[in-house]
Amino acid sequence: MPSLLSLYINNKAGGLIFHRDFSSAAAKLDINEHLTLASTFNGLAMIMRQLSPVPGSSGMELLEADSFVLQSFDTVTGLKFFVTAEPESKHLDAVLKDVYMLYSDYVLKNPFYELDMPIHCERFIQKLMKLADDYNKRG
Amino acid sequence: IFLMRKALDRPPRRAHEVSQSAFAFLFSELIQYSQTRVNTVEELQAKLEDAGVGIGRRVLELACLREKSSRRETRVLGILQFIHSTLWKMLFGNSADSLEKSVEHDDEFMIIERAPMVNAFISGAPCNCAAFVAGIVRGVLDGAQFPAHVSAHEHEDNRTVILIKFAAEVMEREKRQA
């Protein structure tokens, strides 16, 4: 059963505000590398939008490589949610939408969370790990 | 208060429900607003309680109006059961999880709620935002002539206890009536 590897959330400015690994197979990088790579992603997505052979493209959604797939979701507010998973993973867009729902519940309704800052909300993380567990079991 | 006014206009059917998201955002804003006006965690908790008191007094009137019962609660157990079921149902949709009497102190009672709805989306808080609910209970008790000191305490596994300590005159009155 293909499993999720990692989740990244970027704020409007392209800074990484959340990252979580769901599997021991996820890339092992230190925190600074995560930050750099995540901000590079925003630039990359913008380039994809320009380079697209289809006019009016909204940018990169899915990237398939030999050892992983990466699915990205842009919110209307400028946030980017992207997840890496093992190849042959399905329904990643649904997973990202669920994560967005959890975000809007447990992060945005939390009075002690500052917008665009790194996310440390315990309930968000708990629900997220449960979501990842359920996905990894069901596929 | 705006919610109360809207509810009064409608006939007393289950139409007066508010979306949890709407309440959550409003409550979150209330907490953030209070945070800018206090300096310590205790002050924040006190401010939230005070916000609840005003609501408690008004909600008591509304509940009695909707209840259509002409009986006014004069006994401690009566008002506590009223809060535990009728009031909780009106505010949160179902009765509180349990109502207990303290073994050590005669004038202390506890309403226990496993996962208070007001705290549903809040984590990493410096204080327990169920202080707001404690304030509502205090307002109800004040309005019903049962002055008490009410506070909210959180235990492990997310259980929240609303501790009610009645004033001396209430316990005396209770003894006289028994």
PDB file of C-alpha atoms in Angstrom:
ATOM      1  CA  MET A   1       0.000   0.000   0.000  1.00  0.00           C
ATOM      2  CA  PRO A   2       1.685   3.204  -1.126  1.00  0.00           C
ATOM      3  CA  SER A   3       2.137   5.578   1.758  1.00  0.00           C
ATOM      4  CA  LEU A   4       2.550   9.294   2.281  1.00  0.00           C
ATOM      5  CA  LEU A   5       6.078  10.539   2.771  1.00  0.00           C
ATOM      6  CA  SER A   6       5.921  14.198   3.825  1.00  0.00           C
ATOM      7  CA  LEU A   7       3.661  17.221   3.951  1.00  0.00           C
ATOM      8  CA  TYR A   8       4.778  20.829   3.485  1.00  0.00           C
ATOM      9  CA  ILE A   9       2.802  24.028   3.908  1.00  0.00           C
ATOM     10  CA  ASN A  10       4.127  27.315   2.522  1.00  0.00           C
ATOM     11  CA  ASN A  11       2.721  30.718   3.362  1.00  0.00           C
ATOM     12  CA  LYS A  12       1.988  33.463   0.833  1.00  0.00           C
ATOM     13  CA  ALA A  13       5.566  34.683   0.878  1.00  0.00           C
ATOM     14  CA  GLY A  14       6.935  31.232   0.075  1.00  0.00           C
ATOM     15  CA  GLY A  15       8.219  30.543   3.579  1.00  0.00           C
ATOM     16  CA  LEU A  16       7.764  27.118   5.087  1.00  0.00           C
ATOM     17  CA  ILE A  17       5.274  27.197   7.966  1.00  0.00           C
ATOM     18  CA  PHE A  18       4.731  23.508   8.459  1.00  0.00           C
ATOM     19  CA  HIS A  19       6.478  20.262   7.669  1.00  0.00           C
ATOM     20  CA  ARG A  20       5.835  16.709   8.831  1.00  0.00           C
ATOM     21  CA  ASP A  21       7.257  13.339   7.795  1.00  0.00           C
ATOM     22  CA  PHE A  22       4.866  10.407   7.827  1.00  0.00           C
ATOM     23  CA  SER A  23       7.240   7.616   7.045  1.00  0.00           C
ATOM     24  CA  SER A  24      10.788   6.624   7.820  1.00  0.00           C
ATOM     25  CA  ALA A  25      11.311   6.496   4.052  1.00  0.00           C
ATOM     26  CA  ALA A  26      10.891  10.280   3.782  1.00  0.00           C
ATOM     27  CA  ALA A  27      13.921  12.318   2.797  1.00  0.00           C
ATOM     28  CA  LYS A  28      16.152  12.988   5.765  1.00  0.00           C
ATOM     29  CA  LEU A  29      17.129  16.637   5.651  1.00  0.00           C
ATOM     30  CA  ASP A  30      17.860  19.061   8.424  1.00  0.00           C
ATOM     31  CA  ILE A  31      15.564  21.968   9.167  1.00  0.00           C
ATOM     32  CA  ASN A  32      17.489  24.536   7.109  1.00  0.00           C
ATOM     33  CA  GLU A  33      17.463  22.310   4.050  1.00  0.00           C
ATOM     34  CA  HIS A  34      13.705  21.894   4.455  1.00  0.00           C
ATOM     35  CA  LEU A  35      13.259  25.656   4.620  1.00  0.00           C
ATOM     36  CA  THR A  36      15.380  26.286   1.528  1.00  0.00           C
ATOM     37  CA  LEU A  37      13.776  23.567  -0.535  1.00  0.00           C
ATOM     38  CA  ALA A  38      10.259  24.641   0.387  1.00  0.00           C
ATOM     39  CA  SER A  39      10.865  28.242  -0.647  1.00  0.00           C
ATOM     40  CA  THR A  40      12.452  27.033  -3.870  1.00  0.00           C
ATOM     41  CA  PHE A  41       9.216  25.212  -4.561  1.00  0.00           C
ATOM     42  CA  ASN A  42       7.262  28.453  -4.800  1.00  0.00           C
ATOM     43  CA  GLY A  43       9.646  29.799  -7.407  1.00  0.00           C
ATOM     44  CA  LEU A  44       9.536  26.519  -9.274  1.00  0.00           C
ATOM     45  CA  ALA A  45       5.734  26.505  -9.366  1.00  0.00           C
ATOM     46  CA  MET A  46       5.752  30.024 -10.786  1.00  0.00           C
ATOM     47  CA  ILE A  47       8.179  28.994 -13.528  1.00  0.00           C
ATOM     48  CA  MET A  48       5.985  25.999 -14.365  1.00  0.00           C
ATOM     49  CA  ARG A  49       3.052  28.290 -14.843  1.00  0.00           C
ATOM     50  CA  GLN A  50       4.991  30.363 -17.388  1.00  0.00           C
ATOM     51  CA  LEU A  51       6.487  27.381 -19.188  1.00  0.00           C
ATOM     52  CA  SER A  52       3.253  25.475 -19.568  1.00  0.00           C
ATOM     53  CA  PRO A  53       2.423  24.509 -23.171  1.00  0.00           C
ATOM     54  CA  VAL A  54      -1.283  24.821 -22.327  1.00  0.00           C
ATOM     55  CA  PRO A  55      -2.415  28.478 -22.188  1.00  0.00           C
ATOM     56  CA  GLY A  56      -4.052  29.639 -18.990  1.00  0.00           C
ATOM     57  CA  SER A  57      -2.483  26.939 -16.922  1.00  0.00           C
ATOM     58  CA  SER A  58      -2.725  27.264 -13.181  1.00  0.00           C
ATOM     59  CA  GLY A  59       0.711  25.876 -12.524  1.00  0.00           C
ATOM     60  CA  MET A  60       2.166  22.651 -11.214  1.00  0.00           C
ATOM     61  CA  GLU A  61      -0.178  20.244  -9.536  1.00  0.00           C
ATOM     62  CA  LEU A  62       1.438  16.863  -9.915  1.00  0.00           C
ATOM     63  CA  LEU A  63       5.066  15.864 -10.336  1.00  0.00           C
ATOM     64  CA  GLU A  64       5.903  12.217 -10.957  1.00  0.00           C
ATOM     65  CA  ALA A  65       9.398  10.953 -10.466  1.00  0.00           C
ATOM     66  CA  ASP A  66      10.837   7.455 -10.327  1.00  0.00           C
ATOM     67  CA  SER A  67      10.893   7.163  -6.587  1.00  0.00           C
ATOM     68  CA  PHE A  68       8.078   9.484  -5.523  1.00  0.00           C
ATOM     69  CA  VAL A  69       5.160  11.646  -6.572  1.00  0.00           C
ATOM     70  CA  LEU A  70       4.522  15.181  -5.417  1.00  0.00           C
ATOM     71  CA  GLN A  71       1.051  16.736  -5.439  1.00  0.00           C
ATOM     72  CA  SER A  72       0.498  20.405  -4.797  1.00  0.00           C
ATOM     73  CA  PHE A  73      -2.591  22.426  -3.936  1.00  0.00           C
ATOM     74  CA  ASP A  74      -2.840  26.227  -4.017  1.00  0.00           C
ATOM     75  CA  THR A  75      -5.441  27.928  -1.875  1.00  0.00           C
ATOM     76  CA  VAL A  76      -7.222  31.081  -2.972  1.00  0.00           C
ATOM     77  CA  THR A  77      -5.411  32.859  -0.140  1.00  0.00           C
ATOM     78  CA  GLY A  78      -1.989  32.087  -1.572  1.00  0.00           C
ATOM     79  CA  LEU A  79      -0.985  29.166   0.631  1.00  0.00           C
ATOM     80  CA  LYS A  80       0.641  26.118  -0.925  1.00  0.00           C
ATOM     81  CA  PHE A  81       0.000  22.633   0.449  1.00  0.00           C
ATOM     82  CA  PHE A  82       2.188  19.940  -1.078  1.00  0.00           C
ATOM     83  CA  VAL A  83       2.703  16.320  -0.207  1.00  0.00           C
ATOM     84  CA  THR A  84       5.219  13.730  -1.319  1.00  0.00           C
ATOM     85  CA  ALA A  85       4.241  10.094  -1.480  1.00  0.00           C
ATOM     86  CA  GLU A  86       5.455   6.759  -2.807  1.00  0.00           C
ATOM     87  CA  PRO A  87       4.760   6.100  -6.478  1.00  0.00           C
ATOM     88  CA  GLU A  88       1.316   4.769  -7.437  1.00  0.00           C
ATOM     89  CA  SER A  89      -0.329   6.747  -4.634  1.00  0.00           C
ATOM     90  CA  LYS A  90      -3.867   7.739  -5.427  1.00  0.00           C
ATOM     91  CA  HIS A  91      -6.284  10.440  -4.228  1.00  0.00           C
ATOM     92  CA  LEU A  92      -3.530  12.779  -3.119  1.00  0.00           C
ATOM     93  CA  ASP A  93      -5.631  15.775  -4.139  1.00  0.00           C
ATOM     94  CA  ALA A  94      -8.360  14.587  -1.763  1.00  0.00           C
ATOM     95  CA  VAL A  95      -5.732  14.236   0.967  1.00  0.00           C
ATOM     96  CA  LEU A  96      -4.594  17.804   0.381  1.00  0.00           C
ATOM     97  CA  LYS A  97      -8.155  19.076   0.526  1.00  0.00           C
ATOM     98  CA  ASP A  98      -8.638  17.246   3.836  1.00  0.00           C
ATOM     99  CA  VAL A  99      -5.463  18.788   5.176  1.00  0.00           C
ATOM    100  CA  TYR A 100      -6.742  22.196   4.095  1.00  0.00           C
ATOM    101  CA  MET A 101      -9.964  21.503   6.027  1.00  0.00           C
ATOM    102  CA  LEU A 102      -7.990  20.558   9.124  1.00  0.00           C
ATOM    103  CA  TYR A 103      -5.906  23.690   8.692  1.00  0.00           C
ATOM    104  CA  SER A 104      -8.934  25.954   8.452  1.00  0.00           C
ATOM    105  CA  ASP A 105     -10.402  24.313  11.566  1.00  0.00           C
ATOM    106  CA  TYR A 106      -7.559  23.752  13.989  1.00  0.00           C
ATOM    107  CA  VAL A 107      -5.149  26.464  12.920  1.00  0.00           C
ATOM    108  CA  LEU A 108      -7.296  29.356  11.772  1.00  0.00           C
ATOM    109  CA  LYS A 109      -9.824  29.043  14.586  1.00  0.00           C
ATOM    110  CA  ASN A 110      -7.085  28.912  17.183  1.00  0.00           C
ATOM    111  CA  PRO A 111      -6.811  32.358  18.787  1.00  0.00           C
ATOM    112  CA  PHE A 112      -3.223  31.653  19.806  1.00  0.00           C
ATOM    113  CA  TYR A 113      -1.951  31.122  16.277  1.00  0.00           C
ATOM    114  CA  GLU A 114      -0.434  34.059  14.403  1.00  0.00           C
ATOM    115  CA  LEU A 115      -1.119  34.108  10.695  1.00  0.00           C
ATOM    116  CA  ASP A 116       1.784  33.172   8.379  1.00  0.00           C
ATOM    117  CA  MET A 117       3.840  31.965  11.329  1.00  0.00           C
ATOM    118  CA  PRO A 118       5.101  28.378  11.801  1.00  0.00           C
ATOM    119  CA  ILE A 119       2.299  26.092  12.921  1.00  0.00           C
ATOM    120  CA  HIS A 120       2.594  24.444  16.326  1.00  0.00           C
ATOM    121  CA  CYS A 121      -1.079  23.710  17.011  1.00  0.00           C
ATOM    122  CA  GLU A 122      -1.227  20.388  18.808  1.00  0.00           C
ATOM    123  CA  ARG A 123      -4.740  19.460  17.697  1.00  0.00           C
ATOM    124  CA  PHE A 124      -3.898  20.131  14.051  1.00  0.00           C
ATOM    125  CA  ILE A 125      -0.913  17.803  14.292  1.00  0.00           C
ATOM    126  CA  GLN A 126      -2.925  15.103  16.058  1.00  0.00           C
ATOM    127  CA  LYS A 127      -5.678  15.136  13.464  1.00  0.00           C
ATOM    128  CA  LEU A 128      -3.124  15.252  10.669  1.00  0.00           C
ATOM    129  CA  MET A 129      -1.265  12.178  11.919  1.00  0.00           C
ATOM    130  CA  LYS A 130      -4.585  10.350  12.172  1.00  0.00           C
ATOM    131  CA  LEU A 131      -5.404  11.361   8.596  1.00  0.00           C
ATOM    132  CA  ALA A 132      -2.024  10.104   7.413  1.00  0.00           C
ATOM    133  CA  ASP A 133      -2.418   6.850   9.343  1.00  0.00           C
ATOM    134  CA  ASP A 134      -5.846   6.253   7.827  1.00  0.00           C
ATOM    135  CA  TYR A 135      -4.508   6.942   4.354  1.00  0.00           C
ATOM    136  CA  ASN A 136      -1.505   4.688   4.766  1.00  0.00           C
ATOM    137  CA  LYS A 137      -3.743   1.851   5.906  1.00  0.00           C
ATOM    138  CA  ARG A 138      -6.404   2.289   3.247  1.00  0.00           C
ATOM    139  CA  GLY A 139      -4.293   3.617   0.410  1.00  0.00           C
TER     140      GLY A 139
ATOM    141  CA  ILE B   1     -26.051  39.306  22.651  1.00  0.00           C
ATOM    142  CA  PHE B   2     -26.591  39.685  18.940  1.00  0.00           C
ATOM    143  CA  LEU B   3     -27.211  35.945  18.836  1.00  0.00           C
ATOM    144  CA  MET B   4     -29.747  36.226  21.630  1.00  0.00           C
ATOM    145  CA  ARG B   5     -31.661  38.967  19.892  1.00  0.00           C
ATOM    146  CA  LYS B   6     -31.857  37.052  16.640  1.00  0.00           C
ATOM    147  CA  ALA B   7     -33.092  34.002  18.510  1.00  0.00           C
ATOM    148  CA  LEU B   8     -35.900  35.877  20.269  1.00  0.00           C
ATOM    149  CA  ASP B   9     -37.446  36.931  16.973  1.00  0.00           C
ATOM    150  CA  ARG B  10     -37.980  33.373  15.874  1.00  0.00           C
ATOM    151  CA  PRO B  11     -40.692  31.093  17.226  1.00  0.00           C
ATOM    152  CA  PRO B  12     -39.302  28.716  19.853  1.00  0.00           C
ATOM    153  CA  ARG B  13     -38.398  25.807  17.569  1.00  0.00           C
ATOM    154  CA  ARG B  14     -34.995  24.329  16.855  1.00  0.00           C
ATOM    155  CA  ALA B  15     -34.391  27.007  14.295  1.00  0.00           C
ATOM    156  CA  HIS B  16     -32.138  28.974  16.640  1.00  0.00           C
ATOM    157  CA  GLU B  17     -28.884  27.224  15.977  1.00  0.00           C
ATOM    158  CA  VAL B  18     -25.653  28.919  15.036  1.00  0.00           C
ATOM    159  CA  SER B  19     -22.913  27.288  13.015  1.00  0.00           C
ATOM    160  CA  GLN B  20     -20.010  26.112  15.125  1.00  0.00           C
ATOM    161  CA  SER B  21     -17.549  27.738  12.745  1.00  0.00           C
ATOM    162  CA  ALA B  22     -19.219  31.110  13.146  1.00  0.00           C
ATOM    163  CA  PHE B  23     -19.025  30.810  16.907  1.00  0.00           C
ATOM    164  CA  ALA B  24     -15.434  29.553  16.778  1.00  0.00           C
ATOM    165  CA  PHE B  25     -14.250  32.567  14.776  1.00  0.00           C
ATOM    166  CA  LEU B  26     -16.153  34.991  16.998  1.00  0.00           C
ATOM    167  CA  PHE B  27     -14.797  33.354  20.149  1.00  0.00           C
ATOM    168  CA  SER B  28     -11.280  33.341  18.732  1.00  0.00           C
ATOM    169  CA  GLU B  29     -11.569  37.055  18.035  1.00  0.00           C
ATOM    170  CA  LEU B  30     -12.907  37.665  21.560  1.00  0.00           C
ATOM    171  CA  ILE B  31      -9.848  35.924  22.996  1.00  0.00           C
ATOM    172  CA  GLN B  32      -7.409  37.806  20.773  1.00  0.00           C
ATOM    173  CA  TYR B  33      -9.109  41.116  21.639  1.00  0.00           C
ATOM    174  CA  SER B  34      -8.868  40.321  25.348  1.00  0.00           C
ATOM    175  CA  GLN B  35      -5.230  39.292  25.019  1.00  0.00           C
ATOM    176  CA  THR B  36      -4.236  42.769  23.852  1.00  0.00           C
ATOM    177  CA  ARG B  37      -5.816  44.291  26.948  1.00  0.00           C
ATOM    178  CA  VAL B  38      -4.275  42.144  29.672  1.00  0.00           C
ATOM    179  CA  ASN B  39      -0.787  41.555  30.953  1.00  0.00           C
ATOM    180  CA  THR B  40      -0.945  38.160  32.615  1.00  0.00           C
ATOM    181  CA  VAL B  41      -2.555  34.801  32.009  1.00  0.00           C
ATOM    182  CA  GLU B  42      -4.736  35.126  35.116  1.00  0.00           C
ATOM    183  CA  GLU B  43      -6.077  38.423  33.816  1.00  0.00           C
ATOM    184  CA  LEU B  44      -6.952  36.807  30.498  1.00  0.00           C
ATOM    185  CA  GLN B  45      -8.804  34.023  32.268  1.00  0.00           C
ATOM    186  CA  ALA B  46     -10.655  36.598  34.421  1.00  0.00           C
ATOM    187  CA  LYS B  47     -11.571  38.641  31.354  1.00  0.00           C
ATOM    188  CA  LEU B  48     -13.011  35.584  29.620  1.00  0.00           C
ATOM    189  CA  GLU B  49     -15.007  34.709  32.730  1.00  0.00           C
ATOM    190  CA  ASP B  50     -16.404  38.226  32.925  1.00  0.00           C
ATOM    191  CA  ALA B  51     -17.417  38.057  29.286  1.00  0.00           C
ATOM    192  CA  GLY B  52     -19.382  34.922  30.130  1.00  0.00           C
ATOM    193  CA  VAL B  53     -21.178  36.454  33.131  1.00  0.00           C
ATOM    194  CA  GLY B  54     -23.183  38.903  31.058  1.00  0.00           C
ATOM    195  CA  ILE B  55     -24.222  36.114  28.728  1.00  0.00           C
ATOM    196  CA  GLY B  56     -25.168  33.890  31.662  1.00  0.00           C
ATOM    197  CA  ARG B  57     -27.620  36.422  33.071  1.00  0.00           C
ATOM    198  CA  ARG B  58     -29.308  36.921  29.737  1.00  0.00           C
ATOM    199  CA  VAL B  59     -29.382  33.250  28.871  1.00  0.00           C
ATOM    200  CA  LEU B  60     -31.137  32.508  32.169  1.00  0.00           C
ATOM    201  CA  GLU B  61     -33.975  34.848  31.188  1.00  0.00           C
ATOM    202  CA  LEU B  62     -34.170  33.336  27.733  1.00  0.00           C
ATOM    203  CA  ALA B  63     -34.179  29.774  29.040  1.00  0.00           C
ATOM    204  CA  CYS B  64     -36.950  30.521  31.542  1.00  0.00           C
ATOM    205  CA  LEU B  65     -38.982  32.181  28.813  1.00  0.00           C
ATOM    206  CA  ARG B  66     -38.597  29.212  26.479  1.00  0.00           C
ATOM    207  CA  GLU B  67     -39.146  26.693  29.230  1.00  0.00           C
ATOM    208  CA  LYS B  68     -42.608  28.170  29.945  1.00  0.00           C
ATOM    209  CA  SER B  69     -42.437  26.729  33.449  1.00  0.00           C
ATOM    210  CA  SER B  70     -43.701  29.067  36.124  1.00  0.00           C
ATOM    211  CA  ARG B  71     -41.549  27.387  38.737  1.00  0.00           C
ATOM    212  CA  ARG B  72     -38.526  29.298  39.989  1.00  0.00           C
ATOM    213  CA  GLU B  73     -35.681  27.160  41.257  1.00  0.00           C
ATOM    214  CA  THR B  74     -35.065  27.698  44.954  1.00  0.00           C
ATOM    215  CA  ARG B  75     -33.046  24.620  45.824  1.00  0.00           C
ATOM    216  CA  VAL B  76     -29.391  24.114  45.041  1.00  0.00           C
ATOM    217  CA  LEU B  77     -29.927  20.750  43.398  1.00  0.00           C
ATOM    218  CA  GLY B  78     -32.752  22.203  41.309  1.00  0.00           C
ATOM    219  CA  ILE B  79     -30.695  25.017  39.829  1.00  0.00           C
ATOM    220  CA  LEU B  80     -27.722  22.740  39.269  1.00  0.00           C
ATOM    221  CA  GLN B  81     -29.813  20.245  37.357  1.00  0.00           C
ATOM    222  CA  PHE B  82     -31.323  23.089  35.377  1.00  0.00           C
ATOM    223  CA  ILE B  83     -27.830  24.212  34.364  1.00  0.00           C
ATOM    224  CA  HIS B  84     -26.588  20.699  33.722  1.00  0.00           C
ATOM    225  CA  SER B  85     -29.390  19.744  31.343  1.00  0.00           C
ATOM    226  CA  THR B  86     -31.678  22.540  30.148  1.00  0.00           C
ATOM    227  CA  LEU B  87     -29.072  25.251  29.919  1.00  0.00           C
ATOM    228  CA  TRP B  88     -26.357  23.052  28.459  1.00  0.00           C
ATOM    229  CA  LYS B  89     -28.803  21.715  25.887  1.00  0.00           C
ATOM    230  CA  MET B  90     -29.688  25.234  24.878  1.00  0.00           C
ATOM    231  CA  LEU B  91     -26.098  26.347  24.547  1.00  0.00           C
ATOM    232  CA  PHE B  92     -24.333  23.242  23.278  1.00  0.00           C
ATOM    233  CA  GLY B  93     -26.990  20.860  21.992  1.00  0.00           C
ATOM    234  CA  ASN B  94     -26.869  18.202  24.711  1.00  0.00           C
ATOM    235  CA  SER B  95     -26.595  17.993  28.485  1.00  0.00           C
ATOM    236  CA  ALA B  96     -23.253  18.154  30.206  1.00  0.00           C
ATOM    237  CA  ASP B  97     -21.500  14.874  30.835  1.00  0.00           C
ATOM    238  CA  SER B  98     -22.025  14.716  34.571  1.00  0.00           C
ATOM    239  CA  LEU B  99     -22.906  16.625  37.693  1.00  0.00           C
ATOM    240  CA  GLU B 100     -21.103  15.716  40.898  1.00  0.00           C
ATOM    241  CA  LYS B 101     -20.996  16.810  44.502  1.00  0.00           C
ATOM    242  CA  SER B 102     -17.632  17.255  46.113  1.00  0.00           C
ATOM    243  CA  VAL B 103     -16.826  14.801  48.909  1.00  0.00           C
ATOM    244  CA  GLU B 104     -14.565  17.149  50.835  1.00  0.00           C
ATOM    245  CA  HIS B 105     -16.674  20.330  50.814  1.00  0.00           C
ATOM    246  CA  ASP B 106     -20.417  20.602  51.263  1.00  0.00           C
ATOM    247  CA  ASP B 107     -20.684  23.782  49.261  1.00  0.00           C
ATOM    248  CA  GLU B 108     -18.802  22.584  46.185  1.00  0.00           C
ATOM    249  CA  PHE B 109     -20.273  20.970  43.094  1.00  0.00           C
ATOM    250  CA  MET B 110     -18.768  20.058  39.760  1.00  0.00           C
ATOM    251  CA  ILE B 111     -20.109  19.956  36.239  1.00  0.00           C
ATOM    252  CA  ILE B 112     -17.907  17.773  34.115  1.00  0.00           C
ATOM    253  CA  GLU B 113     -17.595  18.065  30.364  1.00  0.00           C
ATOM    254  CA  ARG B 114     -15.344  15.741  28.432  1.00  0.00           C
ATOM    255  CA  ALA B 115     -14.674  17.998  25.466  1.00  0.00           C
ATOM    256  CA  PRO B 116     -16.056  21.498  25.914  1.00  0.00           C
ATOM    257  CA  MET B 117     -17.338  22.807  22.629  1.00  0.00           C
ATOM    258  CA  VAL B 118     -15.779  26.238  23.079  1.00  0.00           C
ATOM    259  CA  ASN B 119     -12.344  24.617  23.187  1.00  0.00           C
ATOM    260  CA  ALA B 120     -12.917  22.446  20.127  1.00  0.00           C
ATOM    261  CA  PHE B 121     -10.360  24.136  17.889  1.00  0.00           C
ATOM    262  CA  ILE B 122      -8.015  25.624  20.458  1.00  0.00           C
ATOM    263  CA  SER B 123      -4.675  24.082  21.333  1.00  0.00           C
ATOM    264  CA  GLY B 124      -1.540  25.342  22.975  1.00  0.00           C
ATOM    265  CA  ALA B 125      -3.468  27.892  24.993  1.00  0.00           C
ATOM    266  CA  PRO B 126      -1.791  29.495  28.024  1.00  0.00           C
ATOM    267  CA  CYS B 127      -5.061  29.363  29.934  1.00  0.00           C
ATOM    268  CA  ASN B 128      -8.233  27.320  29.797  1.00  0.00           C
ATOM    269  CA  CYS B 129     -10.723  29.083  27.554  1.00  0.00           C
ATOM    270  CA  ALA B 130     -13.515  27.154  29.245  1.00  0.00           C
ATOM    271  CA  ALA B 131     -13.254  30.027  31.752  1.00  0.00           C
ATOM    272  CA  PHE B 132     -15.800  31.573  29.409  1.00  0.00           C
ATOM    273  CA  VAL B 133     -18.228  28.750  30.194  1.00  0.00           C
ATOM    274  CA  ALA B 134     -17.483  29.112  33.905  1.00  0.00           C
ATOM    275  CA  GLY B 135     -18.455  32.774  33.549  1.00  0.00           C
ATOM    276  CA  ILE B 136     -21.745  31.822  31.898  1.00  0.00           C
ATOM    277  CA  VAL B 137     -22.534  29.463  34.785  1.00  0.00           C
ATOM    278  CA  ARG B 138     -21.673  32.189  37.285  1.00  0.00           C
ATOM    279  CA  GLY B 139     -23.984  34.614  35.475  1.00  0.00           C
ATOM    280  CA  VAL B 140     -26.832  32.102  35.561  1.00  0.00           C
ATOM    281  CA  LEU B 141     -26.326  31.411  39.260  1.00  0.00           C
ATOM    282  CA  ASP B 142     -26.124  35.133  40.041  1.00  0.00           C
ATOM    283  CA  GLY B 143     -29.317  35.833  38.177  1.00  0.00           C
ATOM    284  CA  ALA B 144     -31.089  32.987  39.938  1.00  0.00           C
ATOM    285  CA  GLN B 145     -30.014  34.331  43.353  1.00  0.00           C
ATOM    286  CA  PHE B 146     -27.420  31.633  44.064  1.00  0.00           C
ATOM    287  CA  PRO B 147     -24.208  33.664  44.359  1.00  0.00           C
ATOM    288  CA  ALA B 148     -21.232  31.396  43.799  1.00  0.00           C
ATOM    289  CA  HIS B 149     -17.631  31.326  42.794  1.00  0.00           C
ATOM    290  CA  VAL B 150     -17.208  29.391  39.559  1.00  0.00           C
ATOM    291  CA  SER B 151     -13.979  28.338  37.901  1.00  0.00           C
ATOM    292  CA  ALA B 152     -12.887  26.024  35.110  1.00  0.00           C
ATOM    293  CA  HIS B 153     -10.141  23.443  35.530  1.00  0.00           C
ATOM    294  CA  GLU B 154      -8.645  21.134  33.002  1.00  0.00           C
ATOM    295  CA  HIS B 155      -7.540  17.615  33.822  1.00  0.00           C
ATOM    296  CA  GLU B 156      -5.650  15.126  31.670  1.00  0.00           C
ATOM    297  CA  ASP B 157      -7.481  13.450  28.820  1.00  0.00           C
ATOM    298  CA  ASN B 158      -9.146  16.751  28.054  1.00  0.00           C
ATOM    299  CA  ARG B 159     -11.763  16.566  30.789  1.00  0.00           C
ATOM    300  CA  THR B 160     -12.859  20.010  31.927  1.00  0.00           C
ATOM    301  CA  VAL B 161     -14.363  20.510  35.360  1.00  0.00           C
ATOM    302  CA  ILE B 162     -16.507  23.553  36.130  1.00  0.00           C
ATOM    303  CA  LEU B 163     -16.138  23.967  39.861  1.00  0.00           C
ATOM    304  CA  ILE B 164     -18.999  25.746  41.626  1.00  0.00           C
ATOM    305  CA  LYS B 165     -18.521  26.950  45.183  1.00  0.00           C
ATOM    306  CA  PHE B 166     -21.676  28.465  46.643  1.00  0.00           C
ATOM    307  CA  ALA B 167     -21.586  31.474  48.938  1.00  0.00           C
ATOM    308  CA  ALA B 168     -22.243  30.892  52.626  1.00  0.00           C
ATOM    309  CA  GLU B 169     -25.698  32.482  52.541  1.00  0.00           C
ATOM    310  CA  VAL B 170     -26.822  30.014  49.882  1.00  0.00           C
ATOM    311  CA  MET B 171     -25.859  27.019  52.015  1.00  0.00           C
ATOM    312  CA  GLU B 172     -27.582  28.552  55.053  1.00  0.00           C
ATOM    313  CA  ARG B 173     -30.742  29.138  53.094  1.00  0.00           C
ATOM    314  CA  GLU B 174     -30.538  25.563  51.852  1.00  0.00           C
ATOM    315  CA  LYS B 175     -30.275  24.255  55.407  1.00  0.00           C
ATOM    316  CA  ARG B 176     -33.299  26.282  56.487  1.00  0.00           C
ATOM    317  CA  GLN B 177     -35.367  24.870  53.678  1.00  0.00           C
ATOM    318  CA  ALA B 178     -34.427  21.277  54.271  1.00  0.00           C
TER     319      ALA B 178
END
